[in-house]
Coordinates of C-alpha atoms in Angstrom, one line a residue:
M142 CA 6.7 83.9 -47.3
T143 CA 4.7 86.9 -47.3
D144 CA 2.9 86.3 -50.6
V145 CA 1.2 83.4 -49.4
P146 CA -1.9 83.9 -47.8
P147 CA -2.3 83.5 -44.1
D148 CA -4.7 80.6 -43.3
E149 CA -7.5 83.2 -42.8
A150 CA -10.2 81.2 -44.4
V151 CA -9.5 77.9 -42.4
R152 CA -8.9 80.0 -39.1
S153 CA -12.1 82.0 -39.5
S154 CA -14.4 79.0 -40.4
N155 CA -13.5 77.1 -37.2
S156 CA -13.1 79.3 -34.3
S157 CA -14.8 82.4 -32.9
P158 CA -13.5 85.1 -31.3
V159 CA -14.0 85.9 -27.4
N160 CA -17.1 86.9 -26.3
E161 CA -18.9 84.9 -29.3
V162 CA -20.6 81.6 -29.4
P163 CA -18.2 78.6 -29.1
Y164 CA -17.5 76.8 -32.5
S165 CA -19.1 73.7 -31.0
I166 CA -21.2 73.2 -27.9
Y167 CA -20.2 70.2 -26.9
S168 CA -17.8 69.0 -24.2
R169 CA -14.6 67.4 -25.2
K170 CA -16.2 64.1 -23.3
E171 CA -19.1 64.4 -25.6
K172 CA -17.2 65.2 -28.8
W173 CA -15.1 61.7 -27.7
L174 CA -18.6 60.0 -27.6
I175 CA -19.7 61.1 -31.1
V176 CA -16.3 60.4 -32.4
A177 CA -16.6 56.6 -30.7
M178 CA -20.1 56.2 -32.1
V179 CA -19.0 57.3 -35.8
A180 CA -15.6 55.2 -35.4
L181 CA -18.1 52.1 -34.8
A182 CA -20.1 53.2 -38.0
G183 CA -16.8 53.1 -39.8
F184 CA -15.5 50.3 -38.8
Y185 CA -18.7 48.6 -40.6
S186 CA -17.3 50.1 -44.1
P187 CA -14.5 47.3 -44.9
L188 CA -15.7 44.6 -42.6
P189 CA -18.2 43.0 -45.2
A190 CA -15.1 43.1 -47.5
N191 CA -12.7 41.4 -45.4
I192 CA -14.9 39.1 -43.2
Y193 CA -15.6 37.6 -46.6
F194 CA -12.0 36.6 -47.7
P195 CA -11.7 33.5 -45.4
A196 CA -15.0 32.0 -47.0
I197 CA -14.4 32.4 -51.0
P198 CA -13.3 28.8 -51.4
T199 CA -16.3 27.7 -49.2
I200 CA -18.8 29.8 -50.8
A201 CA -17.1 28.8 -54.4
K202 CA -18.3 25.2 -53.6
A203 CA -21.6 26.0 -52.3
F204 CA -22.6 27.7 -55.5
N205 CA -20.5 25.2 -57.6
K206 CA -18.7 28.2 -59.3
S207 CA -14.6 28.8 -59.6
T208 CA -13.0 30.5 -57.3
D209 CA -12.0 33.1 -60.0
L210 CA -16.0 33.5 -60.6
I211 CA -16.6 34.0 -56.6
N212 CA -14.0 36.9 -56.8
Q213 CA -16.1 38.8 -59.2
T214 CA -18.2 39.5 -55.9
V215 CA -15.1 41.3 -54.4
T216 CA -14.7 43.3 -57.6
V217 CA -18.2 44.9 -57.6
Y218 CA -17.8 45.1 -53.7
L219 CA -14.9 47.3 -54.2
V220 CA -16.5 49.3 -57.1
F221 CA -19.6 50.3 -55.2
Q222 CA -17.4 50.7 -52.6
G223 CA -15.9 53.8 -54.5
I224 CA -18.8 55.0 -56.1
S225 CA -21.6 55.0 -53.3
P226 CA -20.0 57.6 -51.3
M227 CA -20.1 60.3 -53.9
L228 CA -23.6 60.2 -53.6
W229 CA -24.2 59.9 -49.8
G230 CA -21.4 62.0 -48.9
P231 CA -22.9 65.4 -50.6
V232 CA -26.3 64.3 -49.6
S233 CA -25.0 64.8 -46.0
D234 CA -23.1 67.8 -46.5
R235 CA -26.8 69.1 -47.5
R236 CA -29.5 67.1 -45.8
G237 CA -27.3 65.8 -42.5
R238 CA -25.8 63.4 -41.0
R239 CA -28.3 61.1 -39.0
P240 CA -30.5 60.4 -42.1
V241 CA -27.8 59.1 -44.3
Y242 CA -26.5 57.2 -41.5
L243 CA -29.5 55.8 -40.8
V244 CA -30.4 55.0 -44.4
C245 CA -27.1 53.3 -45.4
L246 CA -26.5 51.0 -42.1
S247 CA -30.2 50.2 -42.9
I248 CA -29.3 48.8 -46.7
L249 CA -26.4 47.2 -45.0
V250 CA -28.5 45.2 -42.5
G251 CA -30.9 44.3 -45.3
S252 CA -28.4 43.1 -47.9
S253 CA -26.8 41.2 -45.5
I254 CA -29.7 39.2 -44.5
G255 CA -30.3 38.6 -48.0
M256 CA -26.5 37.3 -48.4
A257 CA -27.3 35.1 -45.2
L258 CA -30.7 33.4 -47.2
C259 CA -29.4 33.9 -50.7
P260 CA -30.3 30.2 -52.5
T261 CA -27.1 28.5 -53.8
D262 CA -28.5 28.2 -57.3
S263 CA -28.5 32.3 -57.8
F264 CA -25.3 33.5 -58.4
W265 CA -26.7 36.7 -59.9
L266 CA -28.5 37.5 -56.5
L267 CA -25.2 37.1 -54.6
L268 CA -23.6 39.6 -57.1
L269 CA -26.2 41.9 -56.7
L270 CA -26.7 41.8 -52.9
R271 CA -23.1 42.4 -52.7
C272 CA -23.4 45.7 -54.4
F273 CA -25.9 46.7 -52.2
Q274 CA -23.9 45.6 -49.1
S275 CA -21.0 47.8 -50.6
G276 CA -23.3 50.8 -51.1
G277 CA -24.7 50.8 -47.5
S278 CA -21.8 50.1 -45.8
A279 CA -19.0 52.2 -47.9
S280 CA -20.3 55.5 -46.9
T281 CA -19.9 55.4 -43.3
I282 CA -16.4 56.8 -43.7
A283 CA -17.3 59.9 -45.6
L284 CA -20.1 60.2 -43.3
G285 CA -17.8 59.9 -40.0
A286 CA -15.7 62.7 -41.6
G287 CA -18.1 65.2 -41.8
V288 CA -19.3 64.9 -38.5
I289 CA -15.7 65.2 -37.4
G290 CA -15.6 68.3 -39.6
D291 CA -18.4 69.7 -38.0
I292 CA -17.6 69.6 -34.2
S293 CA -13.6 70.0 -34.1
T294 CA -11.5 72.9 -35.0
P295 CA -8.3 72.3 -36.6
K296 CA -6.3 72.4 -33.1
E297 CA -7.8 69.5 -32.1
R298 CA -9.3 67.6 -35.4
G299 CA -5.9 65.6 -35.7
G300 CA -6.7 63.6 -32.5
Y301 CA -10.4 63.1 -33.2
F302 CA -9.9 62.2 -36.7
G303 CA -6.8 59.7 -35.7
M304 CA -8.9 57.8 -33.2
F305 CA -12.2 57.7 -35.8
N306 CA -10.0 56.0 -38.4
L307 CA -9.1 53.3 -35.9
G308 CA -12.6 52.0 -37.0
P309 CA -12.1 51.6 -40.4
M310 CA -8.3 50.6 -40.4
L311 CA -8.9 47.9 -37.7
A312 CA -11.3 45.6 -39.9
P313 CA -9.4 44.8 -42.3
C314 CA -7.1 43.4 -39.6
I315 CA -9.7 41.6 -37.4
A316 CA -12.2 40.5 -39.9
P317 CA -10.2 37.7 -41.5
A318 CA -9.4 35.7 -38.3
V319 CA -13.5 36.4 -37.4
G320 CA -14.7 35.1 -40.9
G321 CA -12.6 32.3 -40.8
A322 CA -13.6 31.2 -37.5
L323 CA -17.6 31.3 -38.2
S324 CA -17.2 29.6 -41.6
Q325 CA -15.4 26.7 -40.2
S326 CA -17.4 26.2 -37.2
L327 CA -20.7 27.4 -38.3
G328 CA -20.7 27.6 -42.2
W329 CA -20.4 30.3 -44.6
R330 CA -23.9 32.2 -44.0
A331 CA -23.5 32.6 -40.3
I332 CA -20.6 35.4 -41.6
F333 CA -23.5 37.3 -42.8
W334 CA -25.8 36.7 -40.1
F335 CA -22.6 38.0 -38.0
I336 CA -22.6 41.3 -39.7
V337 CA -26.5 41.5 -39.4
I338 CA -26.4 41.1 -35.5
M339 CA -23.2 44.0 -35.4
V340 CA -24.6 46.4 -37.6
A341 CA -28.2 46.5 -36.5
L342 CA -26.6 47.4 -32.8
C343 CA -24.7 49.7 -34.3
L344 CA -27.9 51.2 -36.3
L345 CA -29.7 51.3 -32.9
C346 CA -27.0 53.1 -31.4
I347 CA -26.9 55.8 -34.0
A348 CA -30.7 56.5 -33.8
L349 CA -30.5 56.6 -30.2
F350 CA -27.9 58.7 -29.4
L351 CA -26.3 60.5 -32.4
P352 CA -27.1 64.2 -32.6
E353 CA -27.4 66.0 -35.9
T354 CA -24.2 67.8 -36.5
L355 CA -24.3 69.3 -39.8
R356 CA -23.5 73.3 -39.7
S357 CA -25.6 74.4 -42.0
V358 CA -28.7 72.9 -39.8
A359 CA -27.7 72.7 -36.2
G360 CA -24.8 75.6 -36.5
N361 CA -22.7 74.6 -33.4
G362 CA -24.9 72.5 -31.8
S363 CA -27.1 75.1 -30.2
I364 CA -29.4 75.8 -33.0
P365 CA -32.8 73.6 -32.9
V366 CA -33.3 71.3 -35.7
P367 CA -36.6 69.6 -36.9
R368 CA -37.9 66.5 -35.1
H369 CA -36.7 64.0 -37.6
L370 CA -33.1 65.0 -37.1
R371 CA -33.2 64.5 -33.2
P372 CA -31.9 61.4 -31.3
A373 CA -34.3 59.3 -29.5
I374 CA -32.6 59.8 -26.1
P375 CA -30.4 63.0 -26.5
V376 CA -27.6 62.4 -23.8
V377 CA -25.1 64.4 -26.0
G378 CA -25.6 68.4 -25.5
R379 CA -28.6 68.0 -23.6
K380 CA -27.4 70.6 -21.1
A381 CA -26.3 72.9 -23.5
V382 CA -27.7 76.5 -23.0
M383 CA -29.7 77.5 -26.0
S384 CA -28.3 80.9 -27.2
S385 CA -29.4 83.0 -30.6
P386 CA -27.0 82.0 -33.5
S387 CA -23.9 83.9 -34.2
S388 CA -22.0 85.3 -37.4
D389 CA -20.2 81.7 -37.4
D390 CA -23.5 80.1 -36.8
I391 CA -25.0 82.2 -39.7
L392 CA -22.1 81.7 -42.2
N393 CA -22.1 77.9 -41.9
R394 CA -25.7 77.6 -41.8
N395 CA -26.1 78.7 -45.4
P396 CA -23.4 77.6 -47.4
K397 CA -23.1 77.2 -50.8
Q398 CA -22.5 73.9 -51.6
S399 CA -23.2 71.2 -54.9
L400 CA -24.7 68.1 -54.8
N401 CA -21.7 67.1 -57.5
P402 CA -18.7 66.0 -55.5
F403 CA -16.6 65.5 -58.8
I404 CA -15.9 69.3 -59.1
L405 CA -13.5 68.8 -56.0
F406 CA -11.2 66.8 -58.5
T407 CA -10.8 70.6 -60.5
Y408 CA -9.2 71.7 -57.6
P409 CA -5.3 71.0 -57.7
D410 CA -4.5 71.1 -54.1
V411 CA -7.5 68.4 -53.3
L412 CA -6.4 66.5 -56.5
V413 CA -2.6 66.1 -55.0
L414 CA -3.9 64.7 -51.8
V415 CA -6.1 62.2 -53.1
T416 CA -3.6 61.0 -55.7
F417 CA -1.1 60.9 -52.8
T418 CA -3.6 58.8 -50.1
G419 CA -5.2 56.8 -53.0
I420 CA -1.8 55.1 -54.1
V421 CA -0.3 54.7 -50.6
Y422 CA -3.5 53.0 -49.3
A423 CA -3.7 50.9 -52.8
V424 CA -0.2 49.7 -51.9
N425 CA -1.1 49.0 -48.4
Y426 CA -4.2 47.3 -49.0
T427 CA -2.9 45.0 -51.3
I428 CA -0.1 44.0 -48.9
T429 CA -2.6 43.5 -46.4
A430 CA -5.0 41.6 -48.8
T431 CA -2.3 39.0 -49.8
I432 CA -1.0 38.0 -46.5
S433 CA -2.9 34.8 -45.9
S434 CA -2.4 33.8 -49.4
S435 CA 1.7 34.5 -49.7
F436 CA 1.8 33.5 -46.4
A437 CA 0.1 30.0 -47.1
I438 CA 2.8 29.3 -50.0
I439 CA 5.7 30.7 -48.3
Y440 CA 5.0 29.0 -44.9
P441 CA 2.8 25.8 -45.3
S442 CA 3.0 24.8 -41.7
L443 CA 1.0 27.8 -40.6
S444 CA -2.7 26.6 -40.1
E445 CA -5.7 28.7 -41.1
T446 CA -6.0 29.8 -37.8
V447 CA -2.8 31.2 -37.2
L448 CA -2.8 32.7 -41.0
G449 CA -6.0 34.8 -39.6
L450 CA -3.9 35.7 -36.8
C451 CA -1.2 37.0 -38.7
Y452 CA -3.2 40.0 -39.6
L453 CA -3.3 41.4 -36.0
P454 CA 0.6 43.0 -36.2
S455 CA -1.1 45.1 -38.9
G456 CA -4.0 46.0 -36.7
A457 CA -1.4 46.7 -33.4
G458 CA 0.5 48.9 -35.7
M459 CA -2.6 50.9 -36.5
I460 CA -3.6 51.2 -32.9
I461 CA -0.2 52.8 -32.1
G462 CA 0.0 55.0 -35.6
S463 CA -3.8 56.3 -35.0
S464 CA -2.9 57.5 -31.6
L465 CA 0.5 58.7 -32.0
T466 CA -0.2 60.7 -35.2
G467 CA -3.6 62.3 -33.9
K468 CA -1.7 63.5 -31.0
M469 CA 1.5 64.4 -33.1
L470 CA -0.8 66.7 -35.7
D471 CA -2.5 68.6 -32.9
W472 CA 0.6 69.2 -31.5
E473 CA 2.2 70.6 -34.4
Y474 CA -0.7 72.6 -35.4
A475 CA -0.6 74.4 -32.2
R476 CA 3.4 74.8 -32.1
I477 CA 3.6 76.2 -35.5
K478 CA 1.0 78.5 -35.3
A479 CA 2.5 79.9 -32.1
K480 CA 5.8 80.1 -34.1
K481 CA 4.6 81.2 -37.8
G482 CA 2.1 84.0 -36.6
D483 CA 0.3 85.9 -39.7
N484 CA 2.4 83.4 -41.9
F485 CA 1.1 80.1 -40.8
T486 CA -0.7 78.0 -43.5
I487 CA -2.4 74.7 -42.5
E488 CA -0.9 72.7 -45.1
Y489 CA 2.7 73.3 -43.8
A490 CA 1.5 72.2 -40.4
R491 CA -0.2 69.2 -41.3
L492 CA 2.3 67.8 -43.8
R493 CA 5.5 68.7 -42.4
I494 CA 6.1 65.2 -40.7
M495 CA 4.7 63.6 -43.7
P496 CA 8.4 63.1 -45.7
F497 CA 9.3 60.7 -42.5
Y498 CA 5.8 58.4 -42.5
L499 CA 6.6 58.3 -46.6
L500 CA 10.1 57.4 -46.6
L501 CA 9.4 54.7 -43.7
F502 CA 6.6 53.1 -45.4
I503 CA 8.7 52.8 -48.9
G504 CA 11.5 51.3 -46.7
C505 CA 9.1 48.6 -45.3
V506 CA 7.1 47.7 -48.6
I507 CA 10.3 47.3 -50.1
G508 CA 11.7 44.6 -47.3
W509 CA 8.4 43.2 -47.2
G510 CA 8.9 42.1 -51.0
W511 CA 12.3 40.6 -50.5
C512 CA 11.6 38.9 -46.7
L513 CA 9.2 37.0 -48.7
E514 CA 11.1 36.7 -51.9
F515 CA 14.3 34.9 -49.5
N516 CA 11.5 33.2 -46.9
S517 CA 12.7 35.0 -44.2
H518 CA 11.5 33.7 -40.3
V519 CA 8.0 34.6 -40.4
A520 CA 8.7 37.0 -37.5
V521 CA 10.3 39.5 -39.8
P522 CA 7.4 40.3 -42.4
L523 CA 5.4 40.4 -39.0
I524 CA 7.3 43.3 -37.6
L525 CA 7.4 45.1 -40.9
A526 CA 3.6 44.5 -40.7
V527 CA 3.6 46.6 -37.6
I528 CA 5.3 49.6 -39.0
L529 CA 3.4 49.3 -42.4
G530 CA 0.1 49.8 -40.0
W531 CA 1.4 52.5 -38.0
T532 CA 3.0 54.6 -41.0
S533 CA -0.2 53.8 -43.7
I534 CA -2.6 55.0 -41.0
G535 CA -0.6 58.1 -40.3
I536 CA -0.2 59.0 -43.9
L537 CA -4.3 58.6 -44.2
N538 CA -4.9 60.6 -41.2
T539 CA -2.7 63.5 -42.0
T540 CA -3.9 63.8 -45.4
M541 CA -7.8 63.5 -44.9
T542 CA -7.7 65.9 -41.8
L543 CA -6.1 68.4 -44.3
N544 CA -8.9 67.8 -46.6
I545 CA -11.3 68.5 -43.9
D546 CA -9.4 71.4 -42.9
I547 CA -9.5 73.0 -46.7
L548 CA -13.0 71.9 -47.3
Q549 CA -14.7 72.7 -44.4
T550 CA -18.5 72.5 -45.7
R551 CA -18.0 69.9 -47.9
S552 CA -15.9 67.5 -45.5
S553 CA -18.3 64.3 -46.5
G554 CA -18.0 65.3 -50.2
A555 CA -13.8 65.7 -49.9
T556 CA -13.8 62.2 -48.0
A557 CA -16.0 60.8 -50.7
C558 CA -13.4 61.9 -53.4
T559 CA -10.8 60.1 -51.5
N560 CA -12.5 57.2 -51.1
L561 CA -13.0 56.7 -54.9
V562 CA -9.8 57.2 -55.6
R563 CA -8.3 54.7 -53.1
C564 CA -10.7 52.3 -53.7
S565 CA -10.3 52.1 -57.6
L566 CA -7.0 51.8 -57.1
A567 CA -6.7 49.4 -54.5
A568 CA -9.2 46.9 -57.2
V569 CA -6.6 47.8 -60.3
L570 CA -3.7 47.1 -57.9
V571 CA -5.5 43.9 -56.3
S572 CA -6.2 42.7 -59.8
L573 CA -2.5 42.8 -61.1
I574 CA -0.5 41.6 -57.9
D575 CA -0.7 38.3 -58.6
R576 CA 0.6 38.3 -62.3
M577 CA 3.3 40.8 -61.4
T578 CA 4.7 38.5 -58.6
T579 CA 4.1 35.8 -60.7
R580 CA 6.7 37.3 -63.5
M581 CA 8.8 39.8 -61.7
G582 CA 9.0 38.0 -58.2
L583 CA 7.6 39.2 -54.6
G584 CA 11.0 41.2 -54.3
W585 CA 11.3 43.2 -57.3
T586 CA 7.1 43.5 -57.6
Y587 CA 7.4 45.4 -54.0
T588 CA 10.3 47.4 -55.0
F589 CA 8.5 48.9 -58.0
W590 CA 5.7 49.8 -55.6
G591 CA 8.1 51.2 -53.3
G592 CA 9.4 53.5 -56.1
I593 CA 6.4 54.5 -57.0
C594 CA 5.3 55.8 -53.7
A595 CA 8.7 57.5 -53.5
L596 CA 7.8 59.7 -56.5
L597 CA 4.9 60.9 -54.3
L598 CA 7.4 62.9 -52.0
P599 CA 7.5 65.9 -54.4
L600 CA 3.8 66.2 -54.2
M601 CA 3.9 66.8 -50.5
F602 CA 6.3 69.6 -50.9
L603 CA 4.3 71.0 -53.8
E604 CA 1.4 70.7 -52.0
M605 CA 3.1 72.9 -49.0
K606 CA 4.3 75.5 -51.0
M607 CA 1.3 75.8 -53.6
G608 CA -1.7 74.8 -51.3
P609 CA -2.3 78.1 -49.4
R610 CA -2.4 80.3 -52.7
W611 CA -4.9 77.7 -54.7
R612 CA -6.8 77.7 -51.7
G613 CA -6.9 81.6 -51.3
K614 CA -7.7 81.9 -55.2
R615 CA -10.2 79.3 -54.7
D616 CA -11.6 81.3 -51.8
L617 CA -11.6 84.9 -53.2
A618 CA -13.5 83.1 -56.2
E619 CA -16.5 81.6 -54.0
K620 CA -16.7 84.7 -52.0
A621 CA -17.1 86.9 -55.3
E622 CA -19.6 84.5 -56.8
E623 CA -21.7 84.6 -53.5
A624 CA -21.5 88.4 -53.7

């Protein structure tokens, strides 16, 4: 393994020698507060899509349109959910996290007000507002990933990223129950007023408290930023002692960055990671999105309220998986780094536990299909939903944490690329799943997708072996270009 370059690029950009200022001046409590704020914002990325599902029949009736036509609003939402972070992510990597957060959340509030007031004879306006709603909400995941990359080292990043992902991953499990209850009791417009109120509170929280963390602007947090980038109430980092920038700060204040995130798809290690993440996410999203429709047919005695509650086991699995995976990633990083020494690579440290997660995920996907095929007791698929939630978020946390590790100064752009791939694949798979289950049956359909996921396993071993070499060559080329 001596021909594999050590993880110097990641280590040098994420740590400082003794006697120099630390990578981040924020205390552990302050970092957790920052992570909590960006996780709250991330919660509102998938929320408008999933809270909307139970109201689709009601909205179809209100607008005098077919359900299939109303489903176009879901399609356009997924399309813009994939596209918009490709704009906002790179902009935040250059201009700052705070202003992009404020713009995106403001767009989400405005478009949600428009949807709440949308006349029922203007279907075109509903479609247009869904595009803006998605464009405003989708980028909060890429922005949050960028913030975590700004404030955390690889040693601690797994735990922070695991907790951050709770926000965007819990929304699909909680939102349908909330949306169904609001639509049934107060009408479909109440769903969008609910989004307006909740997002406005989040926007206020970001405006008041979130510091600017972009390292090319704020360094490790000790460098003064322009007034428009400062929080109204600087409760985070206010006790930090100002110091002159270290070499680490200087390097991070002047990275050569491109506003074109598509160039990241030319990096083979990034391409492997986004492909792996995208396929697993699309399969899990399809299972989650079809819980209510599948259960309504297979278990006709379940009420709408109970169908909404059936999403909660998946959420419970995500809570468990996010907490365990984050701690495990940090523990594995420290253990393997101490064991490997100069032969340490970040790819091996992050992905060593991935085969376990993937094999368990595959087994549950196949089991899910055959449980529904044979009309097993409802408790069986709900137990599988817990494990699916745990393993899917474990895979997502692992691959996205590694993406931030290897693309430190372009973390939002890297996450935007992942978002584009996974949302695009999810949109395609959701549009195909009904036809597949009709022709193949539930059991063979999910056996097929489990088999597709099994084909991903060699990609992880390829990433562990070749990733350090690909990254090393890229780092050398970038250093030569800068010189």
